[in-house]
Short mmCIF file of C-alpha atoms in Angstrom, two decimals:
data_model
loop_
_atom_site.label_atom_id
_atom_site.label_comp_id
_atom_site.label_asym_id
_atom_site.label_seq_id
_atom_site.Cartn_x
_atom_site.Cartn_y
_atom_site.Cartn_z
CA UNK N 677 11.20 -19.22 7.04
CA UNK N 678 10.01 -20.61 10.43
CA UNK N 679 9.85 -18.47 13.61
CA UNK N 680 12.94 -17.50 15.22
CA UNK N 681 13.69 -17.12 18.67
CA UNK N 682 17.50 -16.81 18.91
CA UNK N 683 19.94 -15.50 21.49
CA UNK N 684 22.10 -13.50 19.79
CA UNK N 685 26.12 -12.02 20.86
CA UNK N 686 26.62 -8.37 21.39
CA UNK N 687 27.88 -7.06 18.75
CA UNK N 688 29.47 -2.82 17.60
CA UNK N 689 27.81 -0.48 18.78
CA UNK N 690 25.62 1.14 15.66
CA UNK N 691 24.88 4.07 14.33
CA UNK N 692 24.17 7.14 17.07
CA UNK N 693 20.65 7.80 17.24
CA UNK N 694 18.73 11.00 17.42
CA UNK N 695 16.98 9.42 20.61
CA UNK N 696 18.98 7.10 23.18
CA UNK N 697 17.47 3.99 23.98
CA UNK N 698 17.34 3.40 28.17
CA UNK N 699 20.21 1.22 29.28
CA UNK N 700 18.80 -1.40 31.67
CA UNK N 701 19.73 -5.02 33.17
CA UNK N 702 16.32 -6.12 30.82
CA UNK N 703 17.28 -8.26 27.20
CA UNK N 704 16.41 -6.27 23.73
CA UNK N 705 14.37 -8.40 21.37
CA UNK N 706 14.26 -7.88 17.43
CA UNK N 707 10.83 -9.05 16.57
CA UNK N 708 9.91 -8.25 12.59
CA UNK N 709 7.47 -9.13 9.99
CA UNK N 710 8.72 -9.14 6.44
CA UNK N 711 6.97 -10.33 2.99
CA UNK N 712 9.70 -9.39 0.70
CA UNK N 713 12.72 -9.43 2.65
CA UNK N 714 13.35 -6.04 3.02
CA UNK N 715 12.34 -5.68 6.41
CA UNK N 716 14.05 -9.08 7.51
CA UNK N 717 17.23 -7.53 6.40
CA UNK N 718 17.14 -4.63 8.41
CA UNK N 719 15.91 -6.95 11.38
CA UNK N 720 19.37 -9.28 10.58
CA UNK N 721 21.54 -5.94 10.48
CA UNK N 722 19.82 -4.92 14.49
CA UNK N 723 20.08 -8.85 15.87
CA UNK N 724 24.20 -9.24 14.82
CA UNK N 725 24.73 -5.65 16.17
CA UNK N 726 22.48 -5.56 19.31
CA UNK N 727 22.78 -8.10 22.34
CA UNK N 728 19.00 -9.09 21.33
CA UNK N 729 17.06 -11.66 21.11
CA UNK N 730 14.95 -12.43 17.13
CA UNK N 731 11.50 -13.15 16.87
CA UNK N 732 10.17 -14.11 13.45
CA UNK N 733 6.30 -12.55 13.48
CA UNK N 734 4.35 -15.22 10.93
CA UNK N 735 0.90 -15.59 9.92
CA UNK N 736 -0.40 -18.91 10.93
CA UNK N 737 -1.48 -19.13 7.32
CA UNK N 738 0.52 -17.62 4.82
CA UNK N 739 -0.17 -15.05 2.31
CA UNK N 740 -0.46 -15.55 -0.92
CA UNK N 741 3.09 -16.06 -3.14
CA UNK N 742 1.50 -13.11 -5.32
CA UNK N 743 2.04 -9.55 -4.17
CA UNK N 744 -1.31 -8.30 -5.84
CA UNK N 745 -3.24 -10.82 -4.29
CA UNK N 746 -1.27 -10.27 -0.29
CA UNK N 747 -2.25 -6.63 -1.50
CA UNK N 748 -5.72 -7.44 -1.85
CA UNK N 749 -6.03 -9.70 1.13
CA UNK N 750 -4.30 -7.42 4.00
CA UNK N 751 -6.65 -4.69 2.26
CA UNK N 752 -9.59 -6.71 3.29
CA UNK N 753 -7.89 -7.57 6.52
CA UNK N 754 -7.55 -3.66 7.10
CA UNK N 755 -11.14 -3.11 6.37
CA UNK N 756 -12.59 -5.68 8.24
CA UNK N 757 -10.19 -4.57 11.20
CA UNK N 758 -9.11 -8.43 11.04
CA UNK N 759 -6.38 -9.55 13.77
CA UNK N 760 -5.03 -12.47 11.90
CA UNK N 761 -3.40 -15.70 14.35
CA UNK N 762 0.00 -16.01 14.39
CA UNK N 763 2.18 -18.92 13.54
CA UNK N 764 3.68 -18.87 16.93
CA UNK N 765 3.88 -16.41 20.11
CA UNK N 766 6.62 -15.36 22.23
CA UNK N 767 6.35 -17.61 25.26
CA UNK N 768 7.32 -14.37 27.46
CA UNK N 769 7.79 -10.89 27.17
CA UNK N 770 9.01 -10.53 30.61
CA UNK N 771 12.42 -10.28 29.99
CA UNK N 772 12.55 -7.25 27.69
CA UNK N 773 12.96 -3.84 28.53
CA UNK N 774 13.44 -3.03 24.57
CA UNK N 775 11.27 -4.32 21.61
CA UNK N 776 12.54 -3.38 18.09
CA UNK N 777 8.87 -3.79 15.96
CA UNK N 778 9.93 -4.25 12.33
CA UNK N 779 7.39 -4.69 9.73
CA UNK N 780 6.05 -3.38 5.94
CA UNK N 781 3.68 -0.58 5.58
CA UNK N 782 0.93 -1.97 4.06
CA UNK N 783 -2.54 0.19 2.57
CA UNK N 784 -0.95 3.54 4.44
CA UNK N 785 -0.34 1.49 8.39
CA UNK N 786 0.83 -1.52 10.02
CA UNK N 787 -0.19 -4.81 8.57
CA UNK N 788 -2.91 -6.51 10.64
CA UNK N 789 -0.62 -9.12 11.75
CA UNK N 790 1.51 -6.75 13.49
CA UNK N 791 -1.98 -5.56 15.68
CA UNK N 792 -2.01 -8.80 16.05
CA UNK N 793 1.27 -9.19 17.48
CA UNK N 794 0.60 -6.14 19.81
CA UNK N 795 -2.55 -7.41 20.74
CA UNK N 796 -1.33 -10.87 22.31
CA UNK N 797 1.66 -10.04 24.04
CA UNK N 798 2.27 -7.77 26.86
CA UNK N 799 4.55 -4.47 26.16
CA UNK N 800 3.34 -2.65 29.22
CA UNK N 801 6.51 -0.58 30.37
CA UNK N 802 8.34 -2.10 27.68
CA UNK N 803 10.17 0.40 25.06
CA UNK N 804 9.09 0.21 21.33
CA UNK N 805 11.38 1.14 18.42
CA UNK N 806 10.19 0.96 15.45
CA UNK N 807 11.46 0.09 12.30
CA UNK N 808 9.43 0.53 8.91
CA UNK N 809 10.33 -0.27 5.56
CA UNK N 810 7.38 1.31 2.72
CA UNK N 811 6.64 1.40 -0.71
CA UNK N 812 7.25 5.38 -1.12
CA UNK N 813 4.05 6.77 0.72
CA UNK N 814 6.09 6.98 3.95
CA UNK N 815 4.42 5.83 7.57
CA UNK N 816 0.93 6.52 7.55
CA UNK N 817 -0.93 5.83 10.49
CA UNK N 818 1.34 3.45 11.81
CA UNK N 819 2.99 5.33 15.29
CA UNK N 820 -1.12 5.88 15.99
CA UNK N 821 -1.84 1.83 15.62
CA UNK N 822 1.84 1.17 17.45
CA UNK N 823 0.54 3.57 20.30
CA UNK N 824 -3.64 2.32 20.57
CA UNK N 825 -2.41 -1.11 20.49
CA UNK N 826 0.43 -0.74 23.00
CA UNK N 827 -0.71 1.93 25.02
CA UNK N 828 1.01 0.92 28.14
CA UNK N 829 4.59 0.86 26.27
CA UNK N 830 6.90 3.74 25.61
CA UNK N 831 7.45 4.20 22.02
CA UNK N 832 10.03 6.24 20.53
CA UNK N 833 10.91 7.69 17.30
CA UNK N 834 12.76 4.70 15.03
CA UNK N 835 13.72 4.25 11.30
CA UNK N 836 12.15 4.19 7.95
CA UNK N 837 13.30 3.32 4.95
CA UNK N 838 11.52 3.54 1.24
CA UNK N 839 11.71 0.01 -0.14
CA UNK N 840 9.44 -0.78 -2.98
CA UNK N 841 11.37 -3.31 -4.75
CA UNK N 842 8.99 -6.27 -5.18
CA UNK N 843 6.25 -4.27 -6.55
CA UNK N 844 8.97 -2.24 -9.26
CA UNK N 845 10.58 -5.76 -10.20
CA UNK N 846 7.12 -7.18 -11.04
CA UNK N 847 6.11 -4.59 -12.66
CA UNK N 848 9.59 -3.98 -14.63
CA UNK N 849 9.59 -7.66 -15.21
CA UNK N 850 5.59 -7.37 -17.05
CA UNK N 851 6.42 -4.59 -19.24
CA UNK N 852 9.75 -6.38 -20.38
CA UNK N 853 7.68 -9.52 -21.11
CA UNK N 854 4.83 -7.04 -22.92
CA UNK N 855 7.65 -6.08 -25.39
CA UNK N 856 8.56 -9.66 -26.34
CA UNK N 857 4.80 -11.16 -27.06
CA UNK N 858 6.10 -14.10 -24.81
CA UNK N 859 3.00 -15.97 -22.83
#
């Protein structure tokens, strides 16, 4: 899927929060990185209920179509303390008062891409929510990378949600195909 940068109509309000968000005149934007899916649903379920604008965060080259070998290569990534490009930027920030950050946990934090993301556009006085999907070991060190690489930005507390579906299907999927000799 391409980049998206979409205006988007107000929608009901959603669920009450355990911390409000500040009202102001400034947009919302819904910018998320998703390998699975998982993620990109949540980020769909926030752009048809907020008035927000959605901001596809891509790789300028994509990983790979296997999940063990994206595992391998945003390990590296991670190690190396990479900042991989991006397939395209947000021509502005200026507009938004509110950034919901969606993205995978990947190797116990935020996926290089999204330090990336952080890194090349301006949050300063901007307010972060976050919004995490993971694979069962929870957030990791990801409000610490959200906070050093948007120092300037008010974060707040957002949503998490255990989603390890890719990695069970493939698996599942293997050990189903073990137990009928089929190669």
């Amino acid at each position: 899927m391409s980049s998206l940068l979409l205006p988007l109509a107000a929608g009901s309000a959603s669920a009450a929060q355990t911390e409000t968000a500040p009202r102001s005149d400034g947009k919302s934007l819904v910018a998320f990185f998703s390998r699975s899916g998982n993620t990109r649903v949540i980020a769909g379920q926030l752009s048809r209920t907020l008035p927000a604008d959605l901001f596809e965060i891509a790789p300028a080259t994509p990983y790979p179509a296997d999940y063990f070998q994206t595992v391998e290569q945003a390990r590296q990534e991670r190690d190396r303390n990479d900042r991989p490009p991006l397939k395209a930027l947000l021509p502005s920030t200026a507009s938004y008062a509110t950034v919901f950050l969606g993205f995978p946990i990947w190797g116990e934090t935020a996926p290089p891409l999204i330090r990336t993301f952080l890194t090349v556009h301006d949050l300063a006085g901007k307010t972060i929510i976050p919004f995490i999907t993971h694979g069962g070991f929870g957030l990791g060190n990801s409000q610490a990378v959200l906070a050093s690489h948007a120092p300037r930005a008010r974060l707040m507390e957002g949503f998490s949600m255990q989603a390890p579906q890719e990695r069970q299907t493939i698996e599942r999927v293997a050990g189903w195909l073990e137990t009928l000799k089929v190669r």
